[in-house]
């Protein structure tokens, strides 16, 4: 397999996204998802705050993206701010690159700097287990937690789900159900192998969201706080500069599957 072109990431406010950009992102999106028309994709895009875009340095073509929506709510009597990471896809050739993760983390940190006295959370919905692992492996304070849920974080995740997707939340299960016509991953994108099920976090994801293959989405929440920033800085050398390159290369060679938002090779929806 040839080495992919170098890439770089940029956050672009919605007003700077052209129709040609939307079409390029849609063409990439439908390589991994079913049940989404161009009209629906553009309508959803129009509701976003902006997009994290990954470009090839060779020709500035779009090879990945993640849509962003910022909003504020009051939960349990406290004002909270959320950054929603929605439609997210990276071209298969660029799985494992760090551009989306680094761009995303810089954006999250900037939101915290801009709102130092308001709790800030990263909110996303997980149809695939790698989305969940992004939260579970990188955020000390996250929901749903493999060792038990924080009630306040659960309330924030449920409130954010109702704010963004009214009428789709099953509060008892803590899942979003978009119906039979929901956008869903193509069948060959993210199967869970028996070996992967031996990971307790992956097993936890599958237990919490047993109908992920049919399109059920699990709301996830990560606190953007000092604990998260310290965790990221502590692990930055190997994750950003790929000091564990041989290990990562061996893993990719053995398992060619997508990852999720800001974790290199990603696919996620909404």
mmCIF file of N, CA, C and O in Angstrom, residues 97-179:
data_model
loop_
_atom_site.group_PDB
_atom_site.id
_atom_site.type_symbol
_atom_site.label_atom_id
_atom_site.label_comp_id
_atom_site.label_asym_id
_atom_site.label_seq_id
_atom_site.Cartn_x
_atom_site.Cartn_y
_atom_site.Cartn_z
ATOM 1 N N UNK A 97 -3.899 8.882 10.692
ATOM 2 C CA UNK A 97 -3.247 10.189 10.756
ATOM 3 C C UNK A 97 -3.817 10.998 11.917
ATOM 4 O O UNK A 97 -4.920 10.746 12.383
ATOM 5 N N UNK A 98 -3.066 11.997 12.367
ATOM 6 C CA UNK A 98 -3.422 12.738 13.581
ATOM 7 C C UNK A 98 -4.080 14.083 13.317
ATOM 8 O O UNK A 98 -4.462 14.765 14.263
ATOM 9 N N UNK A 99 -4.201 14.490 12.067
ATOM 10 C CA UNK A 99 -4.641 15.855 11.765
ATOM 11 C C UNK A 99 -6.004 16.187 12.352
ATOM 12 O O UNK A 99 -6.197 17.265 12.932
ATOM 13 N N UNK A 100 -6.964 15.271 12.226
ATOM 14 C CA UNK A 100 -8.302 15.562 12.730
ATOM 15 C C UNK A 100 -8.298 15.605 14.251
ATOM 16 O O UNK A 100 -8.923 16.476 14.861
ATOM 17 N N UNK A 101 -7.583 14.674 14.870
ATOM 18 C CA UNK A 101 -7.524 14.649 16.331
ATOM 19 C C UNK A 101 -6.893 15.930 16.877
ATOM 20 O O UNK A 101 -7.432 16.558 17.792
ATOM 21 N N UNK A 102 -5.758 16.334 16.294
ATOM 22 C CA UNK A 102 -5.069 17.527 16.783
ATOM 23 C C UNK A 102 -5.923 18.773 16.560
ATOM 24 O O UNK A 102 -6.073 19.610 17.462
ATOM 25 N N UNK A 103 -6.505 18.912 15.379
ATOM 26 C CA UNK A 103 -7.357 20.070 15.085
ATOM 27 C C UNK A 103 -8.553 20.116 16.019
ATOM 28 O O UNK A 103 -8.941 21.185 16.511
ATOM 29 N N UNK A 104 -9.125 18.948 16.266
ATOM 30 C CA UNK A 104 -10.289 18.878 17.147
ATOM 31 C C UNK A 104 -9.960 19.244 18.576
ATOM 32 O O UNK A 104 -10.693 19.996 19.228
ATOM 33 N N UNK A 105 -8.853 18.731 19.083
ATOM 34 C CA UNK A 105 -8.461 19.022 20.455
ATOM 35 C C UNK A 105 -8.130 20.494 20.637
ATOM 36 O O UNK A 105 -8.490 21.112 21.647
ATOM 37 N N UNK A 106 -7.450 21.081 19.659
ATOM 38 C CA UNK A 106 -7.155 22.511 19.725
ATOM 39 C C UNK A 106 -8.447 23.325 19.752
ATOM 40 O O UNK A 106 -8.557 24.320 20.478
ATOM 41 N N UNK A 107 -9.423 22.887 18.968
ATOM 42 C CA UNK A 107 -10.704 23.593 18.956
ATOM 43 C C UNK A 107 -11.400 23.475 20.305
ATOM 44 O O UNK A 107 -11.934 24.455 20.836
ATOM 45 N N UNK A 108 -11.395 22.266 20.896
ATOM 46 C CA UNK A 108 -12.028 22.064 22.202
ATOM 47 C C UNK A 108 -11.343 22.910 23.276
ATOM 48 O O UNK A 108 -12.011 23.546 24.099
ATOM 49 N N UNK A 109 -10.030 22.904 23.267
ATOM 50 C CA UNK A 109 -9.294 23.697 24.264
ATOM 51 C C UNK A 109 -9.600 25.184 24.100
ATOM 52 O O UNK A 109 -9.724 25.911 25.083
ATOM 53 N N UNK A 110 -9.719 25.631 22.860
ATOM 54 C CA UNK A 110 -10.018 27.051 22.620
ATOM 55 C C UNK A 110 -11.392 27.411 23.186
ATOM 56 O O UNK A 110 -11.567 28.493 23.747
ATOM 57 N N UNK A 111 -12.362 26.507 23.062
ATOM 58 C CA UNK A 111 -13.680 26.774 23.624
ATOM 59 C C UNK A 111 -13.613 26.925 25.139
ATOM 60 O O UNK A 111 -14.309 27.759 25.727
ATOM 61 N N UNK A 112 -12.769 26.108 25.785
ATOM 62 C CA UNK A 112 -12.627 26.219 27.237
ATOM 63 C C UNK A 112 -11.962 27.525 27.619
ATOM 64 O O UNK A 112 -12.360 28.183 28.593
ATOM 65 N N UNK A 113 -10.952 27.949 26.852
ATOM 66 C CA UNK A 113 -10.281 29.225 27.128
ATOM 67 C C UNK A 113 -11.256 30.389 26.964
ATOM 68 O O UNK A 113 -11.242 31.349 27.747
ATOM 69 N N UNK A 114 -12.117 30.304 25.956
ATOM 70 C CA UNK A 114 -13.101 31.371 25.710
ATOM 71 C C UNK A 114 -14.202 31.397 26.758
ATOM 72 O O UNK A 114 -14.861 32.428 26.952
ATOM 73 N N UNK A 115 -14.430 30.261 27.442
ATOM 74 C CA UNK A 115 -15.493 30.157 28.450
ATOM 75 C C UNK A 115 -14.923 29.541 29.726
ATOM 76 O O UNK A 115 -15.336 28.452 30.134
ATOM 77 N N UNK A 116 -13.979 30.229 30.373
ATOM 78 C CA UNK A 116 -13.257 29.633 31.507
ATOM 79 C C UNK A 116 -14.123 29.345 32.721
ATOM 80 O O UNK A 116 -13.786 28.466 33.528
ATOM 81 N N UNK A 117 -15.219 30.075 32.901
ATOM 82 C CA UNK A 117 -16.032 29.915 34.099
ATOM 83 C C UNK A 117 -17.310 29.109 33.862
ATOM 84 O O UNK A 117 -18.169 29.014 34.740
ATOM 85 N N UNK A 118 -17.437 28.551 32.662
ATOM 86 C CA UNK A 118 -18.589 27.717 32.328
ATOM 87 C C UNK A 118 -18.112 26.303 32.033
ATOM 88 O O UNK A 118 -17.173 26.134 31.250
ATOM 89 N N UNK A 119 -18.708 25.291 32.650
ATOM 90 C CA UNK A 119 -18.319 23.908 32.305
ATOM 91 C C UNK A 119 -18.539 23.651 30.812
ATOM 92 O O UNK A 119 -19.601 23.970 30.270
ATOM 93 N N UNK A 120 -17.513 23.121 30.148
ATOM 94 C CA UNK A 120 -17.580 22.851 28.713
ATOM 95 C C UNK A 120 -17.438 21.346 28.501
ATOM 96 O O UNK A 120 -16.569 20.703 29.107
ATOM 97 N N UNK A 121 -18.283 20.799 27.621
ATOM 98 C CA UNK A 121 -18.290 19.360 27.365
ATOM 99 C C UNK A 121 -18.249 19.093 25.862
ATOM 100 O O UNK A 121 -18.823 19.845 25.068
ATOM 101 N N UNK A 122 -17.593 18.021 25.521
ATOM 102 C CA UNK A 122 -17.658 17.507 24.149
ATOM 103 C C UNK A 122 -18.766 16.470 24.105
ATOM 104 O O UNK A 122 -18.744 15.487 24.841
ATOM 105 N N UNK A 123 -19.755 16.702 23.239
ATOM 106 C CA UNK A 123 -20.899 15.803 23.094
ATOM 107 C C UNK A 123 -20.849 15.166 21.716
ATOM 108 O O UNK A 123 -20.619 15.850 20.714
ATOM 109 N N UNK A 124 -21.038 13.875 21.679
ATOM 110 C CA UNK A 124 -21.163 13.187 20.398
ATOM 111 C C UNK A 124 -22.098 11.999 20.562
ATOM 112 O O UNK A 124 -22.459 11.616 21.677
ATOM 113 N N UNK A 125 -22.507 11.426 19.441
ATOM 114 C CA UNK A 125 -23.360 10.241 19.482
ATOM 115 C C UNK A 125 -22.646 9.118 18.759
ATOM 116 O O UNK A 125 -22.058 9.312 17.700
ATOM 117 N N UNK A 126 -22.668 7.937 19.374
ATOM 118 C CA UNK A 126 -21.827 6.841 18.932
ATOM 119 C C UNK A 126 -22.640 5.696 18.346
ATOM 120 O O UNK A 126 -23.387 5.017 19.044
ATOM 121 N N UNK A 127 -22.465 5.477 17.029
ATOM 122 C CA UNK A 127 -23.032 4.315 16.370
ATOM 123 C C UNK A 127 -22.006 3.187 16.308
ATOM 124 O O UNK A 127 -22.364 2.008 16.251
ATOM 125 N N UNK A 128 -20.725 3.553 16.333
ATOM 126 C CA UNK A 128 -19.657 2.567 16.276
ATOM 127 C C UNK A 128 -18.811 2.625 17.535
ATOM 128 O O UNK A 128 -18.676 3.674 18.167
ATOM 129 N N UNK A 129 -18.202 1.506 17.909
ATOM 130 C CA UNK A 129 -17.477 1.439 19.173
ATOM 131 C C UNK A 129 -16.248 2.327 19.215
ATOM 132 O O UNK A 129 -15.828 2.780 20.283
ATOM 133 N N UNK A 130 -15.633 2.625 18.064
ATOM 134 C CA UNK A 130 -14.430 3.449 18.081
ATOM 135 C C UNK A 130 -14.748 4.889 18.470
ATOM 136 O O UNK A 130 -13.900 5.598 19.012
ATOM 137 N N UNK A 131 -15.953 5.340 18.182
ATOM 138 C CA UNK A 131 -16.399 6.637 18.662
ATOM 139 C C UNK A 131 -16.373 6.654 20.178
ATOM 140 O O UNK A 131 -15.857 7.578 20.805
ATOM 141 N N UNK A 132 -16.929 5.611 20.759
ATOM 142 C CA UNK A 132 -16.976 5.521 22.217
ATOM 143 C C UNK A 132 -15.564 5.452 22.806
ATOM 144 O O UNK A 132 -15.269 6.082 23.831
ATOM 145 N N UNK A 133 -14.676 4.712 22.172
ATOM 146 C CA UNK A 133 -13.317 4.593 22.686
ATOM 147 C C UNK A 133 -12.583 5.924 22.682
ATOM 148 O O UNK A 133 -11.720 6.169 23.534
ATOM 149 N N UNK A 134 -12.908 6.784 21.718
ATOM 150 C CA UNK A 134 -12.283 8.105 21.700
ATOM 151 C C UNK A 134 -12.576 8.837 23.001
ATOM 152 O O UNK A 134 -11.704 9.482 23.591
ATOM 153 N N UNK A 135 -13.825 8.708 23.473
ATOM 154 C CA UNK A 135 -14.208 9.344 24.722
ATOM 155 C C UNK A 135 -13.597 8.606 25.914
ATOM 156 O O UNK A 135 -12.973 9.191 26.797
ATOM 157 N N UNK A 136 -13.748 7.300 25.932
ATOM 158 C CA UNK A 136 -13.327 6.499 27.084
ATOM 159 C C UNK A 136 -11.818 6.470 27.280
ATOM 160 O O UNK A 136 -11.343 6.346 28.413
ATOM 161 N N UNK A 137 -11.057 6.573 26.201
ATOM 162 C CA UNK A 137 -9.598 6.472 26.299
ATOM 163 C C UNK A 137 -8.896 7.807 26.485
ATOM 164 O O UNK A 137 -7.706 7.833 26.803
ATOM 165 N N UNK A 138 -9.610 8.909 26.286
ATOM 166 C CA UNK A 138 -8.951 10.207 26.307
ATOM 167 C C UNK A 138 -9.510 11.192 27.318
ATOM 168 O O UNK A 138 -8.881 12.228 27.570
ATOM 169 N N UNK A 139 -10.673 10.907 27.889
ATOM 170 C CA UNK A 139 -11.300 11.818 28.839
ATOM 171 C C UNK A 139 -11.429 11.130 30.194
ATOM 172 O O UNK A 139 -12.168 10.151 30.324
ATOM 173 N N UNK A 140 -10.747 11.617 31.232
ATOM 174 C CA UNK A 140 -10.910 11.018 32.559
ATOM 175 C C UNK A 140 -12.350 11.051 33.049
ATOM 176 O O UNK A 140 -12.816 10.106 33.693
ATOM 177 N N UNK A 141 -13.053 12.147 32.724
ATOM 178 C CA UNK A 141 -14.455 12.287 33.129
ATOM 179 C C UNK A 141 -15.334 12.211 31.890
ATOM 180 O O UNK A 141 -15.355 13.136 31.073
ATOM 181 N N UNK A 142 -16.031 11.081 31.745
ATOM 182 C CA UNK A 142 -16.844 10.877 30.550
ATOM 183 C C UNK A 142 -18.085 10.065 30.871
ATOM 184 O O UNK A 142 -18.199 9.438 31.931
ATOM 185 N N UNK A 143 -19.029 10.096 29.950
ATOM 186 C CA UNK A 143 -20.279 9.333 30.051
ATOM 187 C C UNK A 143 -20.589 8.718 28.683
ATOM 188 O O UNK A 143 -20.396 9.373 27.664
ATOM 189 N N UNK A 144 -21.099 7.465 28.669
ATOM 190 C CA UNK A 144 -21.278 6.518 29.775
ATOM 191 C C UNK A 144 -19.947 5.888 30.162
ATOM 192 O O UNK A 144 -19.127 5.585 29.295
ATOM 193 N N UNK A 145 -19.742 5.686 31.451
ATOM 194 C CA UNK A 145 -18.455 5.231 31.978
ATOM 195 C C UNK A 145 -18.488 3.735 32.244
ATOM 196 O O UNK A 145 -19.454 3.206 32.811
ATOM 197 N N UNK A 146 -17.429 3.060 31.844
ATOM 198 C CA UNK A 146 -17.359 1.609 32.002
ATOM 199 C C UNK A 146 -17.422 1.187 33.462
ATOM 200 O O UNK A 146 -17.852 0.072 33.781
ATOM 201 N N UNK A 147 -17.037 2.090 34.372
ATOM 202 C CA UNK A 147 -17.049 1.771 35.803
ATOM 203 C C UNK A 147 -18.230 2.387 36.552
ATOM 204 O O UNK A 147 -18.249 2.387 37.784
ATOM 205 N N UNK A 148 -19.214 2.928 35.814
ATOM 206 C CA UNK A 148 -20.382 3.515 36.463
ATOM 207 C C UNK A 148 -20.602 4.945 36.028
ATOM 208 O O UNK A 148 -19.648 5.724 35.908
ATOM 209 N N UNK A 149 -21.855 5.312 35.798
ATOM 210 C CA UNK A 149 -22.187 6.631 35.258
ATOM 211 C C UNK A 149 -22.253 7.710 36.329
ATOM 212 O O UNK A 149 -22.708 7.473 37.457
ATOM 213 N N UNK A 150 -21.799 8.902 35.958
ATOM 214 C CA UNK A 150 -21.969 10.091 36.778
ATOM 215 C C UNK A 150 -23.363 10.653 36.491
ATOM 216 O O UNK A 150 -23.662 10.990 35.332
ATOM 217 N N UNK A 151 -24.239 10.766 37.507
ATOM 218 C CA UNK A 151 -25.630 11.209 37.265
ATOM 219 C C UNK A 151 -25.723 12.582 36.591
ATOM 220 O O UNK A 151 -26.562 12.772 35.704
ATOM 221 N N UNK A 152 -24.880 13.536 37.013
ATOM 222 C CA UNK A 152 -24.943 14.874 36.417
ATOM 223 C C UNK A 152 -24.538 14.839 34.948
ATOM 224 O O UNK A 152 -25.200 15.469 34.102
ATOM 225 N N UNK A 153 -23.497 14.084 34.619
ATOM 226 C CA UNK A 153 -23.077 13.993 33.223
ATOM 227 C C UNK A 153 -24.138 13.288 32.390
ATOM 228 O O UNK A 153 -24.363 13.640 31.225
ATOM 229 N N UNK A 154 -24.800 12.292 32.975
ATOM 230 C CA UNK A 154 -25.889 11.632 32.250
ATOM 231 C C UNK A 154 -27.001 12.625 31.957
ATOM 232 O O UNK A 154 -27.548 12.650 30.848
ATOM 233 N N UNK A 155 -27.351 13.474 32.936
ATOM 234 C CA UNK A 155 -28.399 14.471 32.731
ATOM 235 C C UNK A 155 -28.027 15.442 31.622
ATOM 236 O O UNK A 155 -28.879 15.848 30.815
ATOM 237 N N UNK A 156 -26.743 15.823 31.559
ATOM 238 C CA UNK A 156 -26.293 16.728 30.496
ATOM 239 C C UNK A 156 -26.409 16.034 29.139
ATOM 240 O O UNK A 156 -26.893 16.618 28.158
ATOM 241 N N UNK A 157 -25.974 14.773 29.067
ATOM 242 C CA UNK A 157 -26.038 14.034 27.803
ATOM 243 C C UNK A 157 -27.474 13.881 27.334
ATOM 244 O O UNK A 157 -27.773 14.016 26.137
ATOM 245 N N UNK A 158 -28.405 13.601 28.267
ATOM 246 C CA UNK A 158 -29.806 13.450 27.886
ATOM 247 C C UNK A 158 -30.397 14.797 27.438
ATOM 248 O O UNK A 158 -31.141 14.867 26.458
ATOM 249 N N UNK A 159 -30.046 15.872 28.153
ATOM 250 C CA UNK A 159 -30.553 17.202 27.779
ATOM 251 C C UNK A 159 -30.024 17.623 26.419
ATOM 252 O O UNK A 159 -30.756 18.195 25.594
ATOM 253 N N UNK A 160 -28.750 17.350 26.149
ATOM 254 C CA UNK A 160 -28.170 17.691 24.853
ATOM 255 C C UNK A 160 -28.841 16.899 23.730
ATOM 256 O O UNK A 160 -29.097 17.427 22.638
ATOM 257 N N UNK A 161 -29.147 15.641 24.003
ATOM 258 C CA UNK A 161 -29.816 14.794 23.004
ATOM 259 C C UNK A 161 -31.196 15.328 22.676
ATOM 260 O O UNK A 161 -31.588 15.385 21.501
ATOM 261 N N UNK A 162 -31.935 15.730 23.703
ATOM 262 C CA UNK A 162 -33.283 16.270 23.468
ATOM 263 C C UNK A 162 -33.215 17.623 22.775
ATOM 264 O O UNK A 162 -34.096 17.959 21.965
ATOM 265 N N UNK A 163 -32.178 18.400 23.082
ATOM 266 C CA UNK A 163 -32.013 19.713 22.444
ATOM 267 C C UNK A 163 -31.736 19.570 20.945
ATOM 268 O O UNK A 163 -32.318 20.297 20.123
ATOM 269 N N UNK A 164 -30.875 18.632 20.588
ATOM 270 C CA UNK A 164 -30.467 18.478 19.186
ATOM 271 C C UNK A 164 -31.395 17.572 18.392
ATOM 272 O O UNK A 164 -31.591 17.785 17.190
ATOM 273 N N UNK A 165 -31.956 16.565 19.040
ATOM 274 C CA UNK A 165 -32.752 15.554 18.328
ATOM 275 C C UNK A 165 -34.078 15.303 19.038
ATOM 276 O O UNK A 165 -34.321 14.202 19.556
ATOM 277 N N UNK A 166 -34.950 16.308 19.105
ATOM 278 C CA UNK A 166 -36.221 16.146 19.824
ATOM 279 C C UNK A 166 -37.049 14.993 19.264
ATOM 280 O O UNK A 166 -37.139 14.807 18.058
ATOM 281 N N UNK A 167 -37.616 14.205 20.186
ATOM 282 C CA UNK A 167 -38.492 13.116 19.786
ATOM 283 C C UNK A 167 -37.794 11.814 19.456
ATOM 284 O O UNK A 167 -38.459 10.829 19.104
ATOM 285 N N UNK A 168 -36.468 11.755 19.567
ATOM 286 C CA UNK A 168 -35.738 10.532 19.199
ATOM 287 C C UNK A 168 -35.103 9.828 20.397
ATOM 288 O O UNK A 168 -34.579 8.726 20.256
ATOM 289 N N UNK A 169 -35.141 10.453 21.585
ATOM 290 C CA UNK A 169 -34.437 9.910 22.743
ATOM 291 C C UNK A 169 -35.292 8.912 23.511
ATOM 292 O O UNK A 169 -36.422 9.208 23.898
ATOM 293 N N UNK A 170 -34.742 7.742 23.730
ATOM 294 C CA UNK A 170 -35.329 6.753 24.631
ATOM 295 C C UNK A 170 -34.590 6.909 25.958
ATOM 296 O O UNK A 170 -33.495 6.388 26.138
ATOM 297 N N UNK A 171 -35.174 7.631 26.904
ATOM 298 C CA UNK A 171 -34.481 7.946 28.151
ATOM 299 C C UNK A 171 -34.187 6.702 28.981
ATOM 300 O O UNK A 171 -33.163 6.632 29.661
ATOM 301 N N UNK A 172 -35.072 5.736 28.939
ATOM 302 C CA UNK A 172 -34.871 4.529 29.734
ATOM 303 C C UNK A 172 -33.607 3.796 29.294
ATOM 304 O O UNK A 172 -32.806 3.340 30.120
ATOM 305 N N UNK A 173 -33.417 3.679 27.990
ATOM 306 C CA UNK A 173 -32.216 3.002 27.475
ATOM 307 C C UNK A 173 -31.040 3.960 27.322
ATOM 308 O O UNK A 173 -29.895 3.520 27.192
ATOM 309 N N UNK A 174 -31.330 5.264 27.307
ATOM 310 C CA UNK A 174 -30.270 6.236 27.071
ATOM 311 C C UNK A 174 -29.748 6.180 25.652
ATOM 312 O O UNK A 174 -28.554 6.371 25.409
ATOM 313 N N UNK A 175 -30.661 5.935 24.694
ATOM 314 C CA UNK A 175 -30.277 5.781 23.290
ATOM 315 C C UNK A 175 -31.124 6.688 22.399
ATOM 316 O O UNK A 175 -32.256 7.033 22.730
ATOM 317 N N UNK A 176 -30.540 7.041 21.255
ATOM 318 C CA UNK A 176 -31.261 7.786 20.231
ATOM 319 C C UNK A 176 -31.671 6.812 19.137
ATOM 320 O O UNK A 176 -30.842 6.069 18.606
ATOM 321 N N UNK A 177 -32.954 6.812 18.825
ATOM 322 C CA UNK A 177 -33.487 5.928 17.793
ATOM 323 C C UNK A 177 -34.061 6.795 16.682
ATOM 324 O O UNK A 177 -35.076 7.465 16.869
ATOM 325 N N UNK A 178 -33.404 6.773 15.520
ATOM 326 C CA UNK A 178 -33.836 7.613 14.400
ATOM 327 C C UNK A 178 -34.745 6.876 13.431
ATOM 328 O O UNK A 178 -35.034 7.383 12.343
ATOM 329 N N UNK A 179 -35.190 5.666 13.800
ATOM 330 C CA UNK A 179 -36.157 4.950 12.984
ATOM 331 C C UNK A 179 -35.524 4.090 11.909
ATOM 332 O O UNK A 179 -34.300 4.033 11.742
#
